[in-house]
PDB file of C-alpha atoms in Angstrom:
ATOM      1  CA  UNK A 224     118.293 214.172 207.681  1.00 92.00           C
ATOM      2  CA  UNK A 225     116.314 211.430 205.656  1.00 93.00           C
ATOM      3  CA  UNK A 226     115.445 209.722 208.302  1.00 93.00           C
ATOM      4  CA  UNK A 227     113.994 212.840 210.319  1.00 94.00           C
ATOM      5  CA  UNK A 228     112.542 213.652 207.447  1.00 95.00           C
ATOM      6  CA  UNK A 229     110.681 210.473 206.659  1.00 95.00           C
ATOM      7  CA  UNK A 230     109.794 210.456 210.481  1.00 96.00           C
ATOM      8  CA  UNK A 231     108.446 213.630 210.343  1.00 95.00           C
ATOM      9  CA  UNK A 232     106.427 213.423 207.450  1.00 95.00           C
ATOM     10  CA  UNK A 233     104.886 210.291 208.088  1.00 95.00           C
ATOM     11  CA  UNK A 234     104.109 211.808 212.058  1.00 96.00           C
ATOM     12  CA  UNK A 235     102.292 214.887 210.157  1.00 95.00           C
ATOM     13  CA  UNK A 236      99.968 211.820 207.901  1.00 94.00           C
ATOM     14  CA  UNK A 237      99.007 210.224 210.613  1.00 94.00           C
ATOM     15  CA  UNK A 238      97.995 213.463 212.416  1.00 94.00           C
ATOM     16  CA  UNK A 239      96.010 214.760 209.595  1.00 93.00           C
ATOM     17  CA  UNK A 240      94.463 211.097 208.527  1.00 93.00           C
ATOM     18  CA  UNK A 241      92.927 210.468 212.157  1.00 93.00           C
ATOM     19  CA  UNK A 242      91.578 214.176 212.515  1.00 92.00           C
ATOM     20  CA  UNK A 243      90.471 213.895 209.061  1.00 89.00           C
ATOM     21  CA  UNK A 244      88.301 211.674 208.968  1.00 89.00           C
ATOM     22  CA  UNK A 245      87.559 211.526 213.053  1.00 90.00           C
ATOM     23  CA  UNK A 246      84.275 214.029 212.887  1.00 89.00           C
ATOM     24  CA  UNK A 247      84.363 214.635 216.477  1.00 88.00           C
ATOM     25  CA  UNK A 248      87.739 215.524 215.986  1.00 87.00           C
ATOM     26  CA  UNK A 249      87.708 217.812 213.258  1.00 87.00           C
ATOM     27  CA  UNK A 250      84.103 220.042 213.399  1.00 88.00           C
ATOM     28  CA  UNK A 251      85.339 221.340 216.647  1.00 88.00           C
ATOM     29  CA  UNK A 252      88.214 222.978 214.797  1.00 85.00           C
ATOM     30  CA  UNK A 253      87.406 223.670 211.562  1.00 84.00           C
ATOM     31  CA  UNK A 254      83.820 224.317 211.990  1.00 82.00           C
ATOM     32  CA  UNK A 255      85.246 227.213 214.380  1.00 83.00           C
ATOM     33  CA  UNK A 256      87.454 230.476 214.400  1.00 84.00           C
ATOM     34  CA  UNK A 257      90.248 227.504 216.223  1.00 84.00           C
ATOM     35  CA  UNK A 258      90.732 226.549 212.336  1.00 83.00           C
ATOM     36  CA  UNK A 259      92.951 230.259 211.568  1.00 84.00           C
ATOM     37  CA  UNK A 260      95.490 229.228 214.371  1.00 86.00           C
ATOM     38  CA  UNK A 261      95.318 225.407 213.494  1.00 85.00           C
ATOM     39  CA  UNK A 262      96.526 226.886 210.278  1.00 84.00           C
ATOM     40  CA  UNK A 263      98.895 229.631 211.022  1.00 84.00           C
ATOM     41  CA  UNK A 264     100.471 227.325 213.945  1.00 86.00           C
ATOM     42  CA  UNK A 265     102.953 225.699 211.506  1.00 86.00           C
ATOM     43  CA  UNK A 266     103.897 229.746 210.297  1.00 85.00           C
ATOM     44  CA  UNK A 267     104.471 230.299 212.969  1.00 87.00           C
ATOM     45  CA  UNK A 268     106.903 227.250 214.181  1.00 86.00           C
ATOM     46  CA  UNK A 269     109.016 227.898 211.597  1.00 84.00           C
ATOM     47  CA  UNK A 270     109.546 231.175 212.499  1.00 85.00           C
ATOM     48  CA  UNK A 271     110.120 230.127 215.943  1.00 86.00           C
ATOM     49  CA  UNK A 272     112.572 227.526 215.141  1.00 82.00           C
ATOM     50  CA  UNK A 273     114.453 229.335 212.326  1.00 80.00           C
ATOM     51  CA  UNK A 274     115.707 232.086 215.322  1.00 83.00           C
ATOM     52  CA  UNK A 275     115.950 230.021 218.343  1.00 82.00           C
ATOM     53  CA  UNK A 276     117.458 226.899 216.520  1.00 80.00           C
ATOM     54  CA  UNK A 277     121.201 228.222 217.194  1.00 79.00           C
ATOM     55  CA  UNK A 278     120.095 228.501 221.512  1.00 83.00           C
ATOM     56  CA  UNK A 279     118.446 225.130 221.584  1.00 84.00           C
ATOM     57  CA  UNK A 280     120.016 221.597 222.425  1.00 85.00           C
ATOM     58  CA  UNK A 281     119.757 219.406 220.437  1.00 85.00           C
ATOM     59  CA  UNK A 282     116.869 216.917 222.523  1.00 88.00           C
ATOM     60  CA  UNK A 283     114.831 220.680 222.403  1.00 89.00           C
ATOM     61  CA  UNK A 284     115.133 221.115 218.822  1.00 89.00           C
ATOM     62  CA  UNK A 285     113.884 217.552 218.263  1.00 91.00           C
ATOM     63  CA  UNK A 286     110.716 218.094 220.623  1.00 92.00           C
ATOM     64  CA  UNK A 287     109.787 221.216 218.392  1.00 91.00           C
ATOM     65  CA  UNK A 288     110.970 219.271 215.301  1.00 93.00           C
ATOM     66  CA  UNK A 289     108.069 216.989 216.084  1.00 94.00           C
ATOM     67  CA  UNK A 290     105.974 219.004 217.391  1.00 92.00           C
ATOM     68  CA  UNK A 291     105.489 221.342 214.323  1.00 92.00           C
ATOM     69  CA  UNK A 292     105.409 218.106 212.186  1.00 94.00           C
ATOM     70  CA  UNK A 293     101.729 217.367 214.521  1.00 94.00           C
ATOM     71  CA  UNK A 294     101.160 220.746 214.340  1.00 92.00           C
ATOM     72  CA  UNK A 295     101.044 220.613 210.477  1.00 93.00           C
ATOM     73  CA  UNK A 296      99.558 217.658 210.300  1.00 93.00           C
ATOM     74  CA  UNK A 297      96.411 219.340 212.525  1.00 91.00           C
ATOM     75  CA  UNK A 298      96.852 221.338 209.611  1.00 90.00           C
ATOM     76  CA  UNK A 299      96.480 219.461 206.570  1.00 91.00           C
ATOM     77  CA  UNK A 300      93.354 217.874 208.078  1.00 91.00           C
ATOM     78  CA  UNK A 301      91.185 219.711 206.149  1.00 88.00           C
ATOM     79  CA  UNK A 302      92.585 218.137 202.555  1.00 90.00           C
ATOM     80  CA  UNK A 303      91.122 214.676 203.691  1.00 89.00           C
ATOM     81  CA  UNK A 304      87.687 217.145 203.863  1.00 87.00           C
ATOM     82  CA  UNK A 305      88.443 218.218 200.423  1.00 89.00           C
ATOM     83  CA  UNK A 306      89.336 215.870 198.371  1.00 92.00           C
ATOM     84  CA  UNK A 307      88.961 211.824 197.983  1.00 90.00           C
ATOM     85  CA  UNK A 308      91.021 209.801 199.439  1.00 88.00           C
ATOM     86  CA  UNK A 309      92.360 208.005 196.164  1.00 91.00           C
ATOM     87  CA  UNK A 310      93.616 210.908 194.434  1.00 93.00           C
ATOM     88  CA  UNK A 311      95.615 212.377 198.158  1.00 93.00           C
ATOM     89  CA  UNK A 312      97.325 208.739 197.978  1.00 92.00           C
ATOM     90  CA  UNK A 313      97.965 208.940 194.010  1.00 93.00           C
ATOM     91  CA  UNK A 314      99.261 212.281 194.145  1.00 93.00           C
ATOM     92  CA  UNK A 315     101.914 211.458 197.065  1.00 94.00           C
ATOM     93  CA  UNK A 316     103.170 208.857 195.478  1.00 94.00           C
ATOM     94  CA  UNK A 317     103.764 210.908 192.763  1.00 94.00           C
ATOM     95  CA  UNK A 318     105.493 213.985 194.927  1.00 94.00           C
ATOM     96  CA  UNK A 319     107.463 211.287 196.367  1.00 94.00           C
ATOM     97  CA  UNK A 320     109.410 210.396 192.880  1.00 95.00           C
ATOM     98  CA  UNK A 321     109.569 214.217 192.335  1.00 94.00           C
ATOM     99  CA  UNK A 322     110.584 214.951 195.180  1.00 95.00           C
ATOM    100  CA  UNK A 323     113.358 211.827 195.028  1.00 95.00           C
ATOM    101  CA  UNK A 324     114.375 212.413 191.443  1.00 95.00           C
ATOM    102  CA  UNK A 325     115.010 216.348 192.098  1.00 95.00           C
ATOM    103  CA  UNK A 326     116.838 215.430 195.790  1.00 95.00           C
ATOM    104  CA  UNK A 327     118.694 212.554 194.419  1.00 95.00           C
ATOM    105  CA  UNK A 328     120.036 215.123 191.762  1.00 94.00           C
ATOM    106  CA  UNK A 329     121.079 218.096 193.853  1.00 93.00           C
ATOM    107  CA  UNK A 330     122.619 215.355 195.759  1.00 94.00           C
ATOM    108  CA  UNK A 331     124.544 214.338 192.892  1.00 92.00           C
ATOM    109  CA  UNK A 332     125.363 216.839 190.320  1.00 89.00           C
ATOM    110  CA  UNK A 333     128.562 218.377 189.643  1.00 89.00           C
ATOM    111  CA  UNK A 334     126.858 221.445 188.916  1.00 88.00           C
ATOM    112  CA  UNK A 335     126.826 224.313 191.496  1.00 87.00           C
ATOM    113  CA  UNK A 336     123.304 224.968 191.598  1.00 87.00           C
ATOM    114  CA  UNK A 337     123.833 228.425 194.226  1.00 85.00           C
ATOM    115  CA  UNK A 338     123.322 230.597 191.004  1.00 83.00           C
ATOM    116  CA  UNK A 339     119.931 229.168 191.172  1.00 85.00           C
ATOM    117  CA  UNK A 340     119.084 230.106 194.308  1.00 81.00           C
ATOM    118  CA  UNK A 341     117.954 233.926 194.616  1.00 83.00           C
ATOM    119  CA  UNK A 342     116.169 232.978 191.297  1.00 87.00           C
ATOM    120  CA  UNK A 343     114.057 230.420 193.109  1.00 89.00           C
ATOM    121  CA  UNK A 344     113.627 232.839 196.718  1.00 87.00           C
ATOM    122  CA  UNK A 345     112.215 235.503 194.072  1.00 89.00           C
ATOM    123  CA  UNK A 346     110.049 233.180 192.581  1.00 89.00           C
ATOM    124  CA  UNK A 347     109.418 231.984 195.575  1.00 87.00           C
ATOM    125  CA  UNK A 348     108.197 235.486 197.045  1.00 89.00           C
ATOM    126  CA  UNK A 349     105.945 236.007 193.810  1.00 89.00           C
ATOM    127  CA  UNK A 350     104.490 232.875 193.931  1.00 87.00           C
ATOM    128  CA  UNK A 351     103.567 234.532 197.929  1.00 86.00           C
ATOM    129  CA  UNK A 352     101.904 237.623 196.948  1.00 89.00           C
ATOM    130  CA  UNK A 353     100.289 235.959 193.959  1.00 88.00           C
ATOM    131  CA  UNK A 354      98.849 233.475 195.682  1.00 85.00           C
ATOM    132  CA  UNK A 355      97.795 236.244 198.580  1.00 85.00           C
ATOM    133  CA  UNK A 356      95.946 238.461 195.956  1.00 86.00           C
ATOM    134  CA  UNK A 357      93.447 235.790 194.181  1.00 81.00           C
ATOM    135  CA  UNK A 358      92.264 235.043 197.474  1.00 79.00           C
ATOM    136  CA  UNK A 359      90.333 238.412 196.974  1.00 84.00           C
ATOM    137  CA  UNK A 360      90.326 237.375 192.579  1.00 81.00           C
ATOM    138  CA  UNK A 361      89.547 233.892 193.343  1.00 79.00           C
ATOM    139  CA  UNK A 362      90.082 233.297 189.314  1.00 80.00           C
ATOM    140  CA  UNK A 363      90.509 229.641 188.820  1.00 82.00           C
ATOM    141  CA  UNK A 364      93.149 230.357 186.289  1.00 85.00           C
ATOM    142  CA  UNK A 365      95.260 232.380 188.509  1.00 84.00           C
ATOM    143  CA  UNK A 366      95.340 229.286 190.539  1.00 86.00           C
ATOM    144  CA  UNK A 367      96.342 226.455 188.045  1.00 86.00           C
ATOM    145  CA  UNK A 368      99.248 228.638 186.878  1.00 88.00           C
ATOM    146  CA  UNK A 369     100.224 229.183 190.638  1.00 88.00           C
ATOM    147  CA  UNK A 370      99.852 225.509 191.277  1.00 88.00           C
ATOM    148  CA  UNK A 371     102.108 224.542 187.944  1.00 88.00           C
ATOM    149  CA  UNK A 372     104.705 227.529 189.405  1.00 90.00           C
ATOM    150  CA  UNK A 373     104.803 226.246 192.596  1.00 91.00           C
ATOM    151  CA  UNK A 374     105.178 222.282 191.195  1.00 92.00           C
ATOM    152  CA  UNK A 375     108.305 224.108 188.948  1.00 91.00           C
ATOM    153  CA  UNK A 376     109.398 226.292 192.077  1.00 92.00           C
ATOM    154  CA  UNK A 377     109.624 223.379 194.728  1.00 93.00           C
ATOM    155  CA  UNK A 378     111.249 220.473 192.781  1.00 93.00           C
ATOM    156  CA  UNK A 379     113.659 223.078 191.922  1.00 93.00           C
ATOM    157  CA  UNK A 380     114.782 223.799 195.456  1.00 93.00           C
ATOM    158  CA  UNK A 381     114.595 220.430 196.713  1.00 94.00           C
ATOM    159  CA  UNK A 382     117.221 219.958 193.839  1.00 94.00           C
ATOM    160  CA  UNK A 383     119.579 223.693 195.516  1.00 94.00           C
ATOM    161  CA  UNK A 384     117.791 222.372 199.239  1.00 94.00           C
ATOM    162  CA  UNK A 385     119.272 218.964 198.777  1.00 94.00           C
ATOM    163  CA  UNK A 386     122.816 220.203 197.457  1.00 93.00           C
ATOM    164  CA  UNK A 387     123.446 223.259 200.556  1.00 91.00           C
ATOM    165  CA  UNK A 388     122.660 220.618 203.002  1.00 91.00           C
ATOM    166  CA  UNK A 389     125.678 218.678 201.983  1.00 90.00           C
ATOM    167  CA  UNK A 390     127.939 221.432 201.373  1.00 88.00           C
ATOM    168  CA  UNK A 391     126.928 222.353 204.845  1.00 85.00           C
ATOM    169  CA  UNK A 392     128.072 218.955 206.414  1.00 83.00           C
ATOM    170  CA  UNK A 393     130.801 218.815 204.580  1.00 79.00           C
ATOM    171  CA  UNK A 394     131.477 222.186 206.362  1.00 78.00           C
ATOM    172  CA  UNK A 395     130.632 221.367 210.135  1.00 75.00           C
ATOM    173  CA  UNK A 396     132.300 217.900 209.623  1.00 65.00           C
ATOM    174  CA  UNK A 397     134.308 218.468 212.079  1.00 59.00           C
ATOM    175  CA  UNK A 398     131.931 220.398 215.248  1.00 61.00           C
ATOM    176  CA  UNK A 399     130.545 216.744 216.256  1.00 57.00           C
ATOM    177  CA  UNK A 400     127.968 218.914 218.220  1.00 58.00           C
ATOM    178  CA  UNK A 401     126.355 220.575 215.844  1.00 68.00           C
ATOM    179  CA  UNK A 402     125.700 217.545 213.103  1.00 78.00           C
ATOM    180  CA  UNK A 403     122.567 216.803 214.771  1.00 80.00           C
ATOM    181  CA  UNK A 404     120.436 220.221 214.747  1.00 83.00           C
ATOM    182  CA  UNK A 405     122.171 220.409 211.398  1.00 86.00           C
ATOM    183  CA  UNK A 406     120.516 216.850 210.655  1.00 89.00           C
ATOM    184  CA  UNK A 407     117.233 218.222 212.329  1.00 91.00           C
ATOM    185  CA  UNK A 408     117.153 222.099 210.178  1.00 90.00           C
ATOM    186  CA  UNK A 409     118.016 220.488 207.015  1.00 92.00           C
ATOM    187  CA  UNK A 410     114.915 217.551 207.713  1.00 93.00           C
ATOM    188  CA  UNK A 411     112.785 220.621 207.995  1.00 93.00           C
ATOM    189  CA  UNK A 412     114.223 222.237 205.049  1.00 93.00           C
ATOM    190  CA  UNK A 413     113.125 218.910 202.744  1.00 95.00           C
ATOM    191  CA  UNK A 414     110.762 218.428 204.753  1.00 96.00           C
ATOM    192  CA  UNK A 415     108.986 222.117 203.694  1.00 94.00           C
ATOM    193  CA  UNK A 416     110.178 221.874 200.324  1.00 94.00           C
ATOM    194  CA  UNK A 417     108.179 218.105 200.469  1.00 96.00           C
ATOM    195  CA  UNK A 418     104.664 219.840 201.585  1.00 94.00           C
ATOM    196  CA  UNK A 419     104.495 222.424 199.631  1.00 93.00           C
ATOM    197  CA  UNK A 420     105.277 220.033 195.953  1.00 94.00           C
ATOM    198  CA  UNK A 421     102.727 217.860 197.418  1.00 95.00           C
ATOM    199  CA  UNK A 422      99.978 220.698 198.231  1.00 92.00           C
ATOM    200  CA  UNK A 423     100.305 222.855 194.835  1.00 91.00           C
ATOM    201  CA  UNK A 424     100.398 219.168 192.805  1.00 92.00           C
ATOM    202  CA  UNK A 425      97.541 218.459 194.871  1.00 92.00           C
ATOM    203  CA  UNK A 426      95.295 221.444 193.895  1.00 87.00           C
ATOM    204  CA  UNK A 427      95.242 220.253 190.243  1.00 82.00           C
ATOM    205  CA  UNK A 428      95.714 216.386 190.465  1.00 85.00           C
ATOM    206  CA  UNK A 429      93.099 215.985 193.224  1.00 83.00           C
ATOM    207  CA  UNK A 430      90.073 214.868 192.915  1.00 87.00           C
ATOM    208  CA  UNK A 431      87.589 217.731 194.821  1.00 86.00           C
ATOM    209  CA  UNK A 432      84.911 215.618 196.674  1.00 80.00           C
TER     210      UNK A 432
END
């Protein structure tokens, strides 16, 4: 799970950096309506992946995961236009530290984090609704509050998801053929936790250009 996740993050980072620092690549994308396709494509991938994972072979699931990570890189290239490279690097390492600590806690704790699941899911819905409302309000105070709550929410989700993935592995351990796809789905879950944690931290810790 961690190997897939780290390789996926590396692919996303490389694509985002190359596109975000190459005017010949980012101008045709972010200077036209194509930017909406690029920004919404990762969401379409997640829905497709979630609904079709059971019908896919392990190799197809792997290819879909790598394609998703590359498309996410295209979508995230805009951060190199909005934030300084130094602050992006700084926030990335802070995110890695927070994610690592939360995931380690989720992996090693004896406490049952299942009860946190519904609370975190409701918080996630609240964040989405607040973010949509703030598109029209454009409130800097609300944006800051959303970022802070988002960081707390995805730190909790990282611990919860790690424990859930560990439990899932024990549950399906006797079905060898399912382990490959389970690893990819687990990697996608933790990858999304990391990306969202990084994005929220960047919103209030990043230095804008």
